[in-house]
Short mmCIF file of C-alpha atoms in Angstrom, two decimals:
data_model
loop_
_atom_site.label_atom_id
_atom_site.label_comp_id
_atom_site.label_asym_id
_atom_site.label_seq_id
_atom_site.Cartn_x
_atom_site.Cartn_y
_atom_site.Cartn_z
CA VAL A 1 6.51 26.95 46.89
CA ARG A 2 8.63 30.42 47.90
CA TYR A 3 12.34 30.72 49.30
CA ASP A 4 14.64 33.63 50.11
CA ALA A 5 17.48 32.93 47.09
CA GLU A 6 20.12 34.82 49.13
CA ALA A 7 19.53 33.64 52.49
CA ALA A 8 19.33 29.89 50.69
CA ILE A 9 22.41 30.53 48.84
CA GLY A 10 24.32 31.66 51.53
CA ALA A 11 23.42 29.00 53.80
CA VAL A 12 24.36 26.97 51.30
CA THR A 13 27.20 28.41 50.93
CA ALA A 14 28.67 28.94 54.89
CA SER A 15 27.52 25.55 55.10
CA ALA A 16 30.41 24.19 52.66
CA THR A 17 33.06 27.10 53.87
CA ALA A 18 32.34 25.39 57.44
CA ALA A 19 32.91 21.61 56.09
CA GLY A 20 35.66 22.86 53.42
CA ALA A 21 33.48 21.42 50.63
CA VAL A 22 32.29 22.44 47.28
CA ALA A 23 29.03 23.15 46.55
CA ILE A 24 27.86 22.39 43.37
CA GLY A 25 24.11 23.29 41.89
CA GLU A 26 22.33 21.60 39.65
CA ASP A 27 21.68 24.64 37.57
CA LEU A 28 19.77 22.21 34.67
CA GLY A 29 16.50 22.52 32.84
CA THR A 30 13.90 25.00 32.81
CA VAL A 31 15.82 27.00 35.61
CA GLU A 32 16.08 31.14 34.76
CA PRO A 33 19.59 32.49 33.79
CA TRP A 34 19.84 34.26 36.70
CA LEU A 35 20.08 31.74 39.48
CA ARG A 36 22.62 30.90 37.60
CA ASP A 37 24.69 33.95 37.64
CA ALA A 38 23.85 34.36 41.51
CA LEU A 39 25.22 30.85 42.33
CA ALA A 40 28.52 31.59 40.14
CA ALA A 41 28.91 35.07 42.23
CA ARG A 42 28.76 32.76 45.14
CA GLY A 43 31.05 30.12 44.38
CA VAL A 44 28.69 27.25 43.88
CA LEU A 45 29.83 25.42 41.02
CA GLY A 46 27.02 24.70 38.23
CA THR A 47 26.29 21.72 36.29
CA SER A 48 27.06 21.22 32.99
CA VAL A 49 25.74 18.05 31.29
CA LEU A 50 27.41 16.69 27.82
CA TRP A 51 24.20 16.09 26.42
CA PHE A 52 22.76 19.00 26.57
CA GLU A 53 25.64 21.40 25.95
CA ARG A 54 24.90 23.23 22.77
CA GLY A 55 25.54 25.88 20.54
CA TRP A 56 23.58 28.33 18.84
CA ALA A 57 23.04 26.56 15.76
CA GLY A 58 22.26 23.48 17.99
CA GLU A 59 25.59 22.02 17.43
CA PRO A 60 27.89 20.33 20.22
CA LEU A 61 29.61 22.68 22.21
CA ALA A 62 32.97 23.18 21.47
CA PRO A 63 35.68 22.51 24.83
CA GLN A 64 36.71 25.88 24.43
CA TRP A 65 33.20 27.26 25.25
CA TRP A 66 32.16 25.35 28.29
CA ARG A 67 31.99 27.15 32.07
CA ARG A 68 34.64 26.46 34.28
CA ASN A 69 33.13 26.91 37.32
CA CYS A 70 31.01 23.51 37.30
CA LEU A 71 30.86 20.17 37.34
CA ALA A 72 31.20 18.76 33.55
CA THR A 73 29.43 15.35 33.33
CA VAL A 74 28.81 12.49 30.31
CA SER A 75 24.74 12.27 31.87
CA THR A 76 22.72 12.62 34.82
CA HIS A 77 21.54 9.88 37.22
CA ASP A 78 18.18 10.13 35.22
CA MET A 79 19.51 9.56 31.69
CA PRO A 80 21.06 5.98 30.18
CA PRO A 81 24.72 5.43 29.77
CA ALA A 82 26.38 6.52 27.12
CA ALA A 83 26.53 3.02 25.39
CA ALA A 84 23.13 3.56 25.17
CA PHE A 85 23.20 5.99 22.86
CA LEU A 86 25.29 4.64 20.89
CA THR A 87 23.30 1.30 20.14
CA GLY A 88 19.96 3.27 20.43
CA GLN A 89 18.96 1.20 23.50
CA GLN A 90 17.79 4.05 25.56
CA VAL A 91 14.60 4.33 22.71
CA THR A 92 14.14 1.10 22.87
CA GLU A 93 13.76 1.13 26.54
CA ARG A 94 11.30 3.57 26.50
CA LEU A 95 9.54 2.09 23.58
CA ALA A 96 8.67 -0.75 25.29
CA LEU A 97 7.65 1.07 29.00
CA GLY A 98 5.36 2.95 26.68
CA LEU A 99 7.17 5.98 27.41
CA LEU A 100 7.96 7.69 23.81
CA ALA A 101 5.79 11.32 23.57
CA ARG A 102 6.07 10.69 19.83
CA PRO A 103 6.02 7.95 16.68
CA GLU A 104 9.27 5.63 17.21
CA ALA A 105 10.24 6.89 13.91
CA GLU A 106 10.22 10.35 15.25
CA GLU A 107 12.11 9.89 18.17
CA ARG A 108 15.63 6.79 16.92
CA ALA A 109 15.23 9.78 13.22
CA GLU A 110 16.17 12.71 16.33
CA ALA A 111 18.19 10.22 18.68
CA ALA A 112 19.98 9.22 15.22
CA LYS A 113 20.99 12.98 14.17
CA ALA A 114 22.65 14.12 18.25
CA LEU A 115 24.76 10.42 17.71
CA ASP A 116 26.26 11.64 14.67
CA ASP A 117 26.56 15.48 16.08
CA TRP A 118 28.62 13.92 18.58
CA LEU A 119 30.59 11.45 16.96
CA ARG A 120 31.61 14.43 14.37
CA ALA A 121 32.48 16.30 17.14
CA LEU A 122 34.61 13.30 18.42
CA VAL A 123 36.75 12.48 15.49
CA GLY A 124 37.05 16.70 15.35
CA GLU A 125 38.80 16.60 18.34
CA GLY A 126 40.61 14.11 17.40
CA LEU A 127 38.99 11.41 20.13
CA LEU A 128 37.98 9.04 17.56
CA PRO A 129 39.30 7.66 14.16
CA SER A 130 36.37 7.38 12.55
CA ARG A 131 32.66 7.87 13.56
CA ASP A 132 32.00 4.37 13.55
CA PRO A 133 33.31 3.39 17.68
CA ASP A 134 32.39 0.00 19.60
CA PRO A 135 30.63 1.56 22.86
CA ASP A 136 33.67 1.18 24.81
CA ALA A 137 35.69 3.53 22.78
CA PHE A 138 32.43 5.44 22.17
CA THR A 139 32.41 6.63 25.95
CA VAL A 140 35.97 6.71 26.45
CA ALA A 141 35.99 9.88 23.72
CA LEU A 142 33.10 11.46 25.65
CA TYR A 143 35.04 11.85 28.64
CA GLY A 144 37.91 12.57 26.71
CA TYR A 145 35.62 15.53 25.52
CA LEU A 146 35.02 16.42 29.21
CA ALA A 147 39.21 17.07 29.91
CA LYS A 148 38.97 19.27 26.71
CA THR A 149 36.62 21.77 28.78
CA PRO A 150 38.15 24.56 31.34
CA ALA A 151 35.34 22.27 33.98
CA LEU A 152 36.94 22.85 36.99
CA MET A 153 35.28 19.24 38.16
CA ILE A 154 34.30 16.06 36.64
CA GLY A 155 32.06 13.76 36.96
CA VAL A 156 32.48 9.72 35.96
CA SER A 157 29.14 8.10 36.42
CA LEU A 158 30.41 4.11 37.59
CA ALA A 159 27.54 2.73 35.15
CA GLU A 160 29.31 3.92 32.10
CA ALA A 161 32.59 3.17 33.11
CA VAL A 162 31.73 -0.70 33.64
CA GLY A 163 29.81 -0.18 30.19
CA GLU A 164 26.23 -0.75 31.88
CA ARG A 165 23.82 -0.40 29.01
CA ARG A 166 20.67 0.01 31.46
CA SER A 167 19.26 3.04 32.80
CA GLN A 168 19.30 3.46 36.36
CA ASN A 169 16.62 5.07 37.08
CA MET A 170 13.65 5.62 33.79
CA PRO A 171 11.49 9.21 34.62
CA GLY A 172 7.82 8.58 34.83
CA THR A 173 8.01 5.27 35.79
CA THR A 174 6.80 3.87 39.66
CA THR A 175 6.55 -0.12 39.23
CA GLU A 176 6.96 -0.65 35.24
CA TYR A 177 10.67 -0.40 36.32
CA PRO A 178 13.46 -1.78 38.63
CA ASN A 179 14.51 2.25 39.60
CA TRP A 180 17.68 2.50 42.01
CA ARG A 181 17.63 -1.23 42.22
CA LEU A 182 19.76 -2.66 39.28
CA PRO A 183 22.94 -4.13 40.56
CA LEU A 184 26.28 -2.92 38.80
CA CYS A 185 27.18 -4.53 35.60
CA GLY A 186 29.06 -4.46 32.97
CA PRO A 187 27.94 -4.93 29.33
CA GLY A 188 26.88 -8.38 29.60
CA GLY A 189 24.74 -8.23 32.53
CA GLU A 190 27.31 -9.47 34.75
CA PRO A 191 27.96 -8.36 38.20
CA VAL A 192 30.79 -5.74 38.89
CA LEU A 193 31.90 -5.81 42.66
CA LEU A 194 33.86 -2.75 43.62
CA GLU A 195 36.87 -4.35 44.24
CA ASP A 196 36.84 -5.56 40.24
CA LEU A 197 37.02 -1.51 39.16
CA PRO A 198 40.82 -1.04 38.98
CA SER A 199 41.25 -4.41 36.81
CA ILE A 200 38.73 -3.34 34.25
CA PRO A 201 40.18 -1.95 31.21
CA LEU A 202 37.15 0.47 30.80
CA VAL A 203 37.36 1.98 34.35
CA ARG A 204 41.53 2.43 33.70
CA ALA A 205 40.61 3.69 30.35
CA VAL A 206 38.08 6.16 31.23
CA ALA A 207 39.95 7.47 34.58
CA GLY A 208 43.11 7.67 31.32
CA ALA A 209 40.26 10.14 29.31
CA VAL A 210 39.52 12.09 32.46
CA ALA A 211 43.01 12.75 33.33
CA GLY A 212 44.10 13.83 30.16
CA SER A 213 46.73 10.55 29.33
CA ALA A 214 44.09 8.56 27.21
#
């Protein structure tokens, strides 16, 4: 399927201008570099996800090198919450569903390497005192990392902000997993109501990190 890129981008930006809104492009994955340039030239923000932002040597991209014209997030709706990366639950969930494309040992080794890279970066930025944080401290530190970037906008996942460990959506599944049907819950599986959010310490800590006051 082919589209007239200029016409499509023009329609998006015109609609955003008319509505007084900001247009954000999900320029992730296999999109070609020219598309990012084309979106930026028309004032459409890109999407930068922390786990995918890497330097030339594969290291976590230092905050100062992130692009400015983007919505920066820790994860996406198709990824596990931050706490699951720290605990290894993101591998355990996929293993239980038969979604691993490699032996479990290889998956866990790669996940451990990625986690260690980010823990090292968080400590290096002064966001963690050591490389053995609890899940809440880890989540807050990741959002603190986003606040150090020049990104124009930061997106916060409510699932991460309340300490949820389960994925909201599991790509590659249909009936095997309750995609989009999990209620918002805390780390122990207890439901969280919207009116409860202001009183939850982790929510307040994440908000403080994003505001640069953590």
